[in-house]
Structures are given as structure tokens and as C-alpha cells.
XYZ file of C-alpha atoms in Angstrom:
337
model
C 124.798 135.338 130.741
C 126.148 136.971 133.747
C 129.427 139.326 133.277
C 132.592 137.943 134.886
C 135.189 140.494 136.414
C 137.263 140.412 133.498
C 134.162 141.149 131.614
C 132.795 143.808 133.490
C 136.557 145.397 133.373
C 136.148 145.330 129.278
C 132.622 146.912 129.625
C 133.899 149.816 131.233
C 136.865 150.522 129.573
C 134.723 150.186 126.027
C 132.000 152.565 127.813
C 134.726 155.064 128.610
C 136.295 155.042 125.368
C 132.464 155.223 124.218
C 131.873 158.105 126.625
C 135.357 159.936 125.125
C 133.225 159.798 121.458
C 129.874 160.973 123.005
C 131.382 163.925 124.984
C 133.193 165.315 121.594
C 129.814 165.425 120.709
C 127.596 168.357 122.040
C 124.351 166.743 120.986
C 125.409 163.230 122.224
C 126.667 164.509 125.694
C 123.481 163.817 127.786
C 123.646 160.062 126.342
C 126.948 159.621 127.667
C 125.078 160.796 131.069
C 122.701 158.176 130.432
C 125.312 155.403 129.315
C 128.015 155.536 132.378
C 124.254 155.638 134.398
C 123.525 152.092 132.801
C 127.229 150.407 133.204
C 126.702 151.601 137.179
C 123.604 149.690 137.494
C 124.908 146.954 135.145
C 127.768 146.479 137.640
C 125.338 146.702 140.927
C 122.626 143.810 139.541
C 124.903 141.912 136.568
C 123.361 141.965 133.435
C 123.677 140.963 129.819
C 127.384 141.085 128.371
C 126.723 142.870 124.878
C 129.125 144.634 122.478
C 129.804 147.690 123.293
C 130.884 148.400 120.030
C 128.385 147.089 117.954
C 125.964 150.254 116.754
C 122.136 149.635 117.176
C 119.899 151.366 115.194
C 115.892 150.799 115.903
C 113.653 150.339 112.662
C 110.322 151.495 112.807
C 107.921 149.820 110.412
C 104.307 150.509 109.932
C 103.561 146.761 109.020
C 105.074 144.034 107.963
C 102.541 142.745 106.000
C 102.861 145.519 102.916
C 104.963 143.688 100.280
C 107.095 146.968 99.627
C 107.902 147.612 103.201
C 108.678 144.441 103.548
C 111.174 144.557 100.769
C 112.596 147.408 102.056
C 113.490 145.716 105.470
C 115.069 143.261 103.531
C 117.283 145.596 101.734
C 118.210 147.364 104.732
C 119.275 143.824 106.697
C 121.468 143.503 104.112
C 122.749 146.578 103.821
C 123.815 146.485 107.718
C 125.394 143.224 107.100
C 128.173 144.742 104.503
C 128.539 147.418 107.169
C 130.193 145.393 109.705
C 129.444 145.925 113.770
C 126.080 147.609 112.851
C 122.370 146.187 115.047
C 118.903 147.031 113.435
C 116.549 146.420 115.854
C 112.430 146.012 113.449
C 109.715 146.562 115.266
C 105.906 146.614 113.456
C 103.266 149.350 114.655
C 100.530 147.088 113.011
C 99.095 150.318 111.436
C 98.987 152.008 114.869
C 100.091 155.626 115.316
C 100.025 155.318 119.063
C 102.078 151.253 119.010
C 104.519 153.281 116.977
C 105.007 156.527 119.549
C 104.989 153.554 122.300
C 108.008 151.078 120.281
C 110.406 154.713 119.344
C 109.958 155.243 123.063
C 111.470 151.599 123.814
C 113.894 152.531 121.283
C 115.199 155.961 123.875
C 114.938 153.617 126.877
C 116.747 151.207 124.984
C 119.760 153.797 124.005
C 120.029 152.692 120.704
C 122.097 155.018 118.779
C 120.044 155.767 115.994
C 116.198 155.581 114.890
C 114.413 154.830 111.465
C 110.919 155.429 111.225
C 108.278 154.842 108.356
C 105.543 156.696 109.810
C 101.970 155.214 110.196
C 100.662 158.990 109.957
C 102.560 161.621 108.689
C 100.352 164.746 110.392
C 101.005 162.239 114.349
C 105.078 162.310 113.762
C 105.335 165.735 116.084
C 105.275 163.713 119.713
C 107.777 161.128 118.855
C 110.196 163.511 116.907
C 110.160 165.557 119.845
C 111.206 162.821 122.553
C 114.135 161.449 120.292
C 115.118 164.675 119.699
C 115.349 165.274 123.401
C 117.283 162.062 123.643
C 119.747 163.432 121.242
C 119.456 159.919 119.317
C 120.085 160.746 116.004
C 116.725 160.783 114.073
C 115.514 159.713 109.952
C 111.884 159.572 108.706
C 111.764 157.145 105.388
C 110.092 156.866 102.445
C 106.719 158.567 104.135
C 107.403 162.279 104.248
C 106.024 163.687 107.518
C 104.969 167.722 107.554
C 106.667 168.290 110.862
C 110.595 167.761 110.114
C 112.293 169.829 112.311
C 116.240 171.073 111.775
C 118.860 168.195 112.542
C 115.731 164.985 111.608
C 116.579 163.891 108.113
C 114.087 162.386 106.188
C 115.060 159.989 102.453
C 111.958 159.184 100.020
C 110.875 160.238 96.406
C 108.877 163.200 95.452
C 105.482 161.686 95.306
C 103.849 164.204 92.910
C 106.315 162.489 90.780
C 104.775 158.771 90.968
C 101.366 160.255 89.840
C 102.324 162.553 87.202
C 104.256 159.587 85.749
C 101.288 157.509 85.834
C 99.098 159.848 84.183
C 101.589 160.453 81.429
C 101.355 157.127 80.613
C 97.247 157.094 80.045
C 97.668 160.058 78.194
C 99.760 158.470 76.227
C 98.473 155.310 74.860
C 94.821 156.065 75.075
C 92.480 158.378 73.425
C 90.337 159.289 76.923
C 88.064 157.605 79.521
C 86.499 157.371 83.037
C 88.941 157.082 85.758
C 88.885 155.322 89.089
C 91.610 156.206 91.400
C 92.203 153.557 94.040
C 94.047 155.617 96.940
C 96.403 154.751 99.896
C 95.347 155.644 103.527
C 95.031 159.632 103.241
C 96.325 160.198 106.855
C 99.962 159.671 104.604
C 101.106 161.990 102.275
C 101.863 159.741 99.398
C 98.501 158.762 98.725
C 97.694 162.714 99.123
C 99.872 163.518 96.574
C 99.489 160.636 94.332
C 95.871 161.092 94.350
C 96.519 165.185 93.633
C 98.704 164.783 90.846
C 97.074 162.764 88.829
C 93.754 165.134 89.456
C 96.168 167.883 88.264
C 97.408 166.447 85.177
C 94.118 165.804 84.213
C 92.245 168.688 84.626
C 92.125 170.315 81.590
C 92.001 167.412 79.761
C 87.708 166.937 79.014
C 87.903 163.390 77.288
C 89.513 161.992 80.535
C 86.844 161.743 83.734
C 87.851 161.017 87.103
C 84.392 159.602 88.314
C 85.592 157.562 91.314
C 88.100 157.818 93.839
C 88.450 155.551 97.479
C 90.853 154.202 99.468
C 91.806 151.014 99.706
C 94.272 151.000 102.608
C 97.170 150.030 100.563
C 96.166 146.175 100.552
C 95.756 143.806 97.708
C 92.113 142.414 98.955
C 90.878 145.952 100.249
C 91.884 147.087 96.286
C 89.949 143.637 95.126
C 87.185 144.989 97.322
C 86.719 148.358 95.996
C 87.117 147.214 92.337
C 84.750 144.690 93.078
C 81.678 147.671 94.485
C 82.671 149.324 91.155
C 81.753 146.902 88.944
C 78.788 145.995 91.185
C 77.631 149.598 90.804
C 77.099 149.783 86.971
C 79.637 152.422 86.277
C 82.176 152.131 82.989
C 85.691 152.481 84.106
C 88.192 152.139 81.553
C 91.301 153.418 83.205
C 92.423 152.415 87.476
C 95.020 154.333 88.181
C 96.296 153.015 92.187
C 98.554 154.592 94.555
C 100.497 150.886 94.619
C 101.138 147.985 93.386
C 99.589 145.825 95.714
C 95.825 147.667 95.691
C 96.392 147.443 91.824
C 96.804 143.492 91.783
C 93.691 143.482 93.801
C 91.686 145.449 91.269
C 93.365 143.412 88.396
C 91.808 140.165 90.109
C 88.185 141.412 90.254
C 88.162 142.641 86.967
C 89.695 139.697 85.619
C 86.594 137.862 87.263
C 84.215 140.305 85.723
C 85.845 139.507 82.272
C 86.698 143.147 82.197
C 90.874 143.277 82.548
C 91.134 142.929 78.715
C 89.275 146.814 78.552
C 90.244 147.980 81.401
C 93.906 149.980 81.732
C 95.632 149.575 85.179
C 98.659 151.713 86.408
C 100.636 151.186 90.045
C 103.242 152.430 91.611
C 106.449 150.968 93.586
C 107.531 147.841 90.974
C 107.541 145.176 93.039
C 108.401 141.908 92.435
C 104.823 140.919 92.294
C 103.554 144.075 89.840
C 106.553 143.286 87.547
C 105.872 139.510 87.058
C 102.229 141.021 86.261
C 104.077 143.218 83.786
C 105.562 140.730 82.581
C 102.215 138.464 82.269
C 100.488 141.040 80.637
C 97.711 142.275 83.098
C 99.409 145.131 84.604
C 99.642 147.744 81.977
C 102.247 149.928 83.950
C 103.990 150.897 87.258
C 105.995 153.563 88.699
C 109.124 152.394 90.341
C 109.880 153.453 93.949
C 113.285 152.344 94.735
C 112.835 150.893 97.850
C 116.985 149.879 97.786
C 118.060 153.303 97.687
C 116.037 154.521 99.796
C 116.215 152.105 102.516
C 120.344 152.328 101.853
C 120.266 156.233 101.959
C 118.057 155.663 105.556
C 121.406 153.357 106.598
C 123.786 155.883 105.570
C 121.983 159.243 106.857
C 121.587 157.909 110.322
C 125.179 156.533 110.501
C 126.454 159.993 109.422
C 124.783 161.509 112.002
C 125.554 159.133 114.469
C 129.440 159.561 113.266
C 128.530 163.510 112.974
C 129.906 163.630 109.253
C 128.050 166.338 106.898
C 124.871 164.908 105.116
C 121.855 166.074 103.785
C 118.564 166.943 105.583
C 116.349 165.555 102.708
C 117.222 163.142 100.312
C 115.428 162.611 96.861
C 115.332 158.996 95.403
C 114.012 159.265 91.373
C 110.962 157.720 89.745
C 110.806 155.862 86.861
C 108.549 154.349 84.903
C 107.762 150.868 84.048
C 106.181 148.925 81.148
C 106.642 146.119 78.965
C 108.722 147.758 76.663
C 111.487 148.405 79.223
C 110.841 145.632 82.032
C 113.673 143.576 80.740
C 116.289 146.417 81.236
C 114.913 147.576 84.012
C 115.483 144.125 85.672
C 118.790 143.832 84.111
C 119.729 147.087 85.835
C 118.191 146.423 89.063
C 119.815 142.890 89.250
């Protein structure tokens, strides 16, 4: 609604004890430019009476369809709501590098104080890294690494060469050799790179293991259903499906269960979501690597609000992996609860 007087009176005085914060600030003083600029044409044309003191941080998400990411906007929601007078702002780029340089651009004209992004494509992050840096809006990159990550943009994920060594460690270990299909993320993003390179790696030297068909599958539960499906179509024994995630995993696990093949067929994921543990738990997902969405999406909170607050933190941050089966899925829930 309109401001009153009184309220426009309040507005000011919070923006100049706002501005006071901002100046103390080096990197934050051409946002105090840019906020005493807004309150002037706030008080010229009346506008929206907001909270000065509430801090607004814009989420970046590459869709909300992907069960994980998903999850993770979950966890950060309620993370900001033990936080008190903290704003996240979700926006979904729908898979689109150039939505997502167009929504952290909203984000700067908006003045939020900070900005999460999951990138869509890790090797496109350059453009909008450079305009928030400009901004001097304090800047974090989750869970998707990307390779330009400048001084001062902190970035919280998990080492992915991790997920797939994990995974491979497993096969190793409770079978005797096989043909391998690797069901891979999009490869514009560096998990699915790694992932994918890890597992090649661990089984190089190992002859009675044969990787004989790798292909992306887009992340997705039916695009994984899809691939498993030309697979089987094409005549070729697979005894092992290793996936990049979960969700791609579940898909292969329902075409092979239609080709009465899931009983000889080993499948691994990654990320332990609720979905891939209840298959766990059901007996048709042999394994998954955990990706700790929580902690990472709580260490994204905390990193942006320390640079926003300009308290010491660090530049990357390294969530674990660990490894889940049937034999630990009950303590593994237990500690997670």
C-alpha cells in the first residue's frame, strides 16, 4: 500500500542507518549509492512500504522439477526461517543458461543483498559473476562447481570425483566383473563430467569390468527410463548401471524391471533421496552415494550471510560423501532424522 508520512519518515531513518552499515563497507559503498537513489524516487512516486531490515537473498535454481534441487530449496526455506528477518527470493531458469543470466540480473535491479546460484552451465557462469560482482552483491555458486570462480565468489558443494569413485568401489566390491553402462547428467555441468571420469578411472585397469555404454540422460527419471530402455532394445548384456543420480537411476530400474532384467542387473546412484532410499529400502536400488543437500544448501545460507555481514569465511566449502546401502540405510536415516 501507499507509505504514509510517518512511514516514509521510518524508511529513511532505517535507510540511513542502512547506509551507515553499507559505507563501513568498501565493497558495499556503491549500493548505498544505489539505495538512498531508490528511497528518493520512493518518496517522489510512493511505493511499496517493505522492511528495511529484513535481508533478501535471491535463489537461483536451475529447475524445480529435479527432486534433489527441489529438496534443497526446501532445506534452505527452512533454514531462513530459524534465521529470523532473512527473504529468499526462488526463481527457476527452466534449464536455460540465458533465463538464468536474465533472473540474477532482476536480482541487481532488485538490490537484494545477496545471490545463490545453482548454475544451469558451469563453463556460461563468467557473464553473470561478472555483473554481481560489479554490483558488489555478495555472490555463492552451490552444489554445481563452475570453472570461473573468481576471488571474493564463494562456492559450497562436494568433490564430485568423490560420488563416482564411491560408486565404483562398491561394484568392485560385491561383484566379480561385467559390462557397464554409465547413465550421465547433462555434460555442460561438471558433476556429470566428473562422475562420469571417475568411475572410467577406477576402472581402467581393471580387464573383467567393461564400460561398453555411456549417454546422458539429462538428469530425469523418464530420459534415464528412455536410455535404459534403447539398451535393452539394442541386444547388448549390461550387468552393472552405474548413474550420475538418483532420479536417472529409478528410471533405468523401471525399464529393466519391465524387461524382467532388475533381478541381474546391479544399479548404483548418487544424491540419496528420499525416493532412491525407499528403493533401497525395497530392494531394487542396489546402492547410492549421498549428497547432502542440507549442508550444503545451509553452508550456501551461512556463506552469503557472512559476506553480507563481512565476517571471515571460506572461499570453497567441501560437503562429504557417503555411501549408501542396505546394510547401513537404517542408520543413515536415523542420523539424518
Amino acid at each position: 500500500m501507499p507509505i504514509t508520512t510517518s512511514g516514509l519518515t521510518t524508511r529513511f531513518k532505517q535507510g540511513a542507518k542502512y547506509l551507515t552499515q553499507l559505507i563501513s563497507k568498501p565493497k558495499k559503498a556503491a549500493r548505498a549509492v544505489l539505495l538512498m537513489t531508490g528511497l528518493m524516487a520512493l518518496a517522489a512516486c510512493g511505493g511499496e512500504d517493505t522492511n528495511a531490515n529484513v535481508t533478501r537473498i535471491g535463489v537461483a535454481i536451475p529447475n524445480f522439477d529435479d527432486t534433489f534441487f527441489v529438496s534443497m530449496k526446501n532445506s534452505m526455506s527452512a533454514y531462513a526461517e530459524q534465521q529470523g528477518d532473512l527473504e529468499l527470493i526462488f526463481v527457476d531458469a527452466k534449464e536455460d543458461t540465458v533465463k538464468q543470466l536474465g533472473q540474477v540480473q532482476n536480482f541487481i535491479i532488485q538490490q537484494v543483498d545477496g545471490i545463490v546460484v545453482i548454475p544451469v552451465n558451469t563453463d556460461a557462469t563468467q557473464p553473470m559473476t561478472d555483473k554481481v560482482i560489479k554490483s558488489g552483491i555478495e555472490l555463492v555458486y552451490l552444489n554445481r562447481r563452475p570453472k570461473y570462480l573468481p576471488s571474493g565468489v564463494a562456492y559450497v558443494g562436494s568433490e564430485e570425483l568423490q560420488f563416482g569413485e564411491e560408486q565404483a568401489k562398491y561394484v568392485a566390491a560385491h561383484t566379480d566383473g561385467g559390462n557397464i553402462g554409465i547413465i550421465m547428467g547433462m555434460m555442460t555441468i561438471e558433476a556429470a563430467i566428473l562422475r562420469t571420469q571417475s568411475v572410467e578411472k577406477y576402472f581402467n585397469d581393471k580387464p573383467e569390468y567393461n564400460i561398453i555404454r555411456k549417454q546422458t540422460a539429462l538428469w530425469q527419471r523418464s530420459q534415464g527410463m528412455i536410455v535404459m530402455e534403447n539398451w535393452i532394445n539394442s541386444g547388448d548384456q549390461l550387468d552393472i548401471i552405474i548413474s550420475n543420480n538418483d532420479d536417472m537411476a529409478l528410471g533405468a530400474i523401471q525399464a529393466l524391471r519391465a524387461a524382467g532384467k532388475l533381478d541381474d542387473t546391479i544399479v548404483v546412484g548418487v544424491d540419496a533421496t528420499p525416493d532412491g532410499l525407499m528403493a533401497i529400502k525395497d530392494g531394487v536400488l542396489d546402492a547410492t552415494v549421498f549428497q547432502n543437500g542440507r549442508s550444503q544448501a545451509h553452508g550456501a545460507i551461512d556463506a552469503v550471510l557472512s559476506g553480507i555481514n563481512g565476517t571471515p569465511r571460506e572461499e570453497i566449502t567441501w560437503i562429504p560423501a557417503e555411501l549408501v546401502t542396505k546394510d547401513n540405510l537404517a542408520e543413515f536415516e536415523i542420523n539424518q532424522g
